[in-house]
PDB file of C-alpha atoms in Angstrom:
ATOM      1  CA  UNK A   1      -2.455  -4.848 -31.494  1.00  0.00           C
ATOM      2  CA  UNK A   2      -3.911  -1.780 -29.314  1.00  0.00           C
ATOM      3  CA  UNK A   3      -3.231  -2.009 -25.309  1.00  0.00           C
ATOM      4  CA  UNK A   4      -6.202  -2.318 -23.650  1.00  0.00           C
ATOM      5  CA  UNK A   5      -7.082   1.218 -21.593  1.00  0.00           C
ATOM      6  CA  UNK A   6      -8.669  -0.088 -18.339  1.00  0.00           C
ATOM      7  CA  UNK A   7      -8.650   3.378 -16.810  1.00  0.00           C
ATOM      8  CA  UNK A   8      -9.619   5.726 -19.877  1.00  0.00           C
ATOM      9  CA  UNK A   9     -10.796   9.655 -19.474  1.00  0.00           C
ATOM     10  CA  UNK A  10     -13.723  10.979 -20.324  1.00  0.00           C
ATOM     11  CA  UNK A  11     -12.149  12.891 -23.126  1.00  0.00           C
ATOM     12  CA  UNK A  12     -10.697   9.889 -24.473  1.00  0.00           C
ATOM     13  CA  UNK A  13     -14.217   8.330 -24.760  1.00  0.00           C
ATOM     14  CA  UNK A  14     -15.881  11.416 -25.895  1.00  0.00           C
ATOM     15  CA  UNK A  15     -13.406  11.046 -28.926  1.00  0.00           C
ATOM     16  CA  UNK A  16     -13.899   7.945 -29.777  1.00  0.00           C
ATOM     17  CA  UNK A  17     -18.002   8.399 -29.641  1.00  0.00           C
ATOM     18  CA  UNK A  18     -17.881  11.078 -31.762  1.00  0.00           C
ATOM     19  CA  UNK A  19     -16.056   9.193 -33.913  1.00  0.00           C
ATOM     20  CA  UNK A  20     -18.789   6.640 -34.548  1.00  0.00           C
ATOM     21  CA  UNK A  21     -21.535   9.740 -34.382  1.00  0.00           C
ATOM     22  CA  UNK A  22     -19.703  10.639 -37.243  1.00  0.00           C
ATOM     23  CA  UNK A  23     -19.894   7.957 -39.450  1.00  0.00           C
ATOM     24  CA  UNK A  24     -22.892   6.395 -38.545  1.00  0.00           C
ATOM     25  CA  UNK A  25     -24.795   6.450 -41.928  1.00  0.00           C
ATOM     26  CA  UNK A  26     -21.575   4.718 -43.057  1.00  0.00           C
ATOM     27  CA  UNK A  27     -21.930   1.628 -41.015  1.00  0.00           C
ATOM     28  CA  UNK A  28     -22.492  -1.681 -42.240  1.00  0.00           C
ATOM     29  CA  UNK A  29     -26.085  -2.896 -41.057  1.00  0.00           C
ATOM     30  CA  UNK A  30     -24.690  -6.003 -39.425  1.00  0.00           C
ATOM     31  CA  UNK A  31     -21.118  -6.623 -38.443  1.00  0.00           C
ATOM     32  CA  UNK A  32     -18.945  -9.533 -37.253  1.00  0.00           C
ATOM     33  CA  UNK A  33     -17.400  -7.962 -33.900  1.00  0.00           C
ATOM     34  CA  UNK A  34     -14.496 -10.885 -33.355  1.00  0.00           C
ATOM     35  CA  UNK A  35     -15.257 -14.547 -33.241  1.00  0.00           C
ATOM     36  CA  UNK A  36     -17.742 -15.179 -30.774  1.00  0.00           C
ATOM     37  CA  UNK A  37     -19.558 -11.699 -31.312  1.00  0.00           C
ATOM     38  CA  UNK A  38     -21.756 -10.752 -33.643  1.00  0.00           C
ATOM     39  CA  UNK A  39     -24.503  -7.559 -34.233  1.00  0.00           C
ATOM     40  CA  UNK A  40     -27.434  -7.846 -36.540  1.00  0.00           C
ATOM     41  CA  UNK A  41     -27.832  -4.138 -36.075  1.00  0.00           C
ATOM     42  CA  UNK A  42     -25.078  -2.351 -36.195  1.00  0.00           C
ATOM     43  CA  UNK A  43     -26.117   1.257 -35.315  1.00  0.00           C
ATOM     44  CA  UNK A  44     -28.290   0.061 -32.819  1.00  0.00           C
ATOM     45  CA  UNK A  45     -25.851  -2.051 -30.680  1.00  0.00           C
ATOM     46  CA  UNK A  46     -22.964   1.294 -31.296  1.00  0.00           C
ATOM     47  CA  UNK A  47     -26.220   3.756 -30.156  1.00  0.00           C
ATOM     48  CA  UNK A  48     -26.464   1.362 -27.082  1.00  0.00           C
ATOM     49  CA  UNK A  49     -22.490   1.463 -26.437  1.00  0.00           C
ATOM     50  CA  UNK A  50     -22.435   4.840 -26.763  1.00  0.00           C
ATOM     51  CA  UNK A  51     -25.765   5.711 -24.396  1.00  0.00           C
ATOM     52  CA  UNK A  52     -23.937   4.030 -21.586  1.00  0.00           C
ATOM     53  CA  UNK A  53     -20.549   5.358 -21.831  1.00  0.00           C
ATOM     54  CA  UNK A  54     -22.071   8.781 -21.292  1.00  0.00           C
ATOM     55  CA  UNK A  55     -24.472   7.974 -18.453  1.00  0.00           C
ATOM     56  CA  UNK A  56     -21.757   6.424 -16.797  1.00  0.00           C
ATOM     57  CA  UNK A  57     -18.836   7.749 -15.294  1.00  0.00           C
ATOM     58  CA  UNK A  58     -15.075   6.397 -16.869  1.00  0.00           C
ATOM     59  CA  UNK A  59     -14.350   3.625 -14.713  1.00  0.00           C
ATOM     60  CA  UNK A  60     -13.240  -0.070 -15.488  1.00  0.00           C
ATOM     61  CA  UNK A  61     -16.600  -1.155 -15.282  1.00  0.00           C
ATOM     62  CA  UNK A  62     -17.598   0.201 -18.481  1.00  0.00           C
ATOM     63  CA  UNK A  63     -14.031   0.098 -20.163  1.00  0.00           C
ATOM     64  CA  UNK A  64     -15.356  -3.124 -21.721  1.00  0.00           C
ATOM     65  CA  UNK A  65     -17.793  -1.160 -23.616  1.00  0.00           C
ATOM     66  CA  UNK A  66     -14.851   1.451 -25.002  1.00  0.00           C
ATOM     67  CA  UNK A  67     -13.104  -1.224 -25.435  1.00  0.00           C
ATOM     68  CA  UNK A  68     -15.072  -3.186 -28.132  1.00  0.00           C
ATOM     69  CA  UNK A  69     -15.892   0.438 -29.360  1.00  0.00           C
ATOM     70  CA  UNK A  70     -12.582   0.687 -30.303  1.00  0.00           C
ATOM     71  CA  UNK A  71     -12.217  -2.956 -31.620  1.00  0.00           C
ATOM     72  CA  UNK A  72     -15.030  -2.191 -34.376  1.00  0.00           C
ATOM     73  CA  UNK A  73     -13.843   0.914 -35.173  1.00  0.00           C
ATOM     74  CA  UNK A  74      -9.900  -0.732 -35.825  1.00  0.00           C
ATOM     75  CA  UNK A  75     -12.119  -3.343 -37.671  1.00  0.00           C
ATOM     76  CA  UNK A  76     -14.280  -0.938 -39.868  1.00  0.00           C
ATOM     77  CA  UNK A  77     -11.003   1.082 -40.816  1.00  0.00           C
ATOM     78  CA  UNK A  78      -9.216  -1.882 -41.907  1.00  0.00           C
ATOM     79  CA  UNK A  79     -12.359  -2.413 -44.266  1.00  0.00           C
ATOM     80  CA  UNK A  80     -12.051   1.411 -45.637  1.00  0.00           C
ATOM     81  CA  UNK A  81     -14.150   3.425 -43.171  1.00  0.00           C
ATOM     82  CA  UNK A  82     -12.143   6.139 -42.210  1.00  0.00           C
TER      83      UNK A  82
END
């Protein structure tokens, strides 16, 4: 299991969005996140993770965002999206 990054850099994050920009047309249209979290949308609820990461400044405020990012993208590879 991946450490959780409560101090990441903002080329850290810029990696990982552009990972998702990436594969967007690729993503399932809904998505079970973990247990207690689910998106209907998928593209729209990554869109909304990734609008706030860049208006925002890395801090651990937002690392909560990166970091389910980064759990649905570990998730999504595991299923073949690569």
């Amino acid at each position: 299991m991946r450490e959780y990054i409560p101090n990441y850099t903002k080329e850290y994050c810029e990696e990982q969005l552009k990972w998702f920009e990436e594969r967007m047309d690729k993503l399932p249209k809904e998505f079970q996140i973990n247990e207690s979290s689910y998106s209907p949308d998928l593209r729209y609820t990554i869109s909304g993770f990734i609008k706030t990461l860049r208006n925002n400044k890395p801090c651990v405020t937002f690392s909560g965002y990166l970091e389910t990012l980064l759990r649905i993208k570990e998730k999504l590879q595991a299923q073949g999206i690569d």
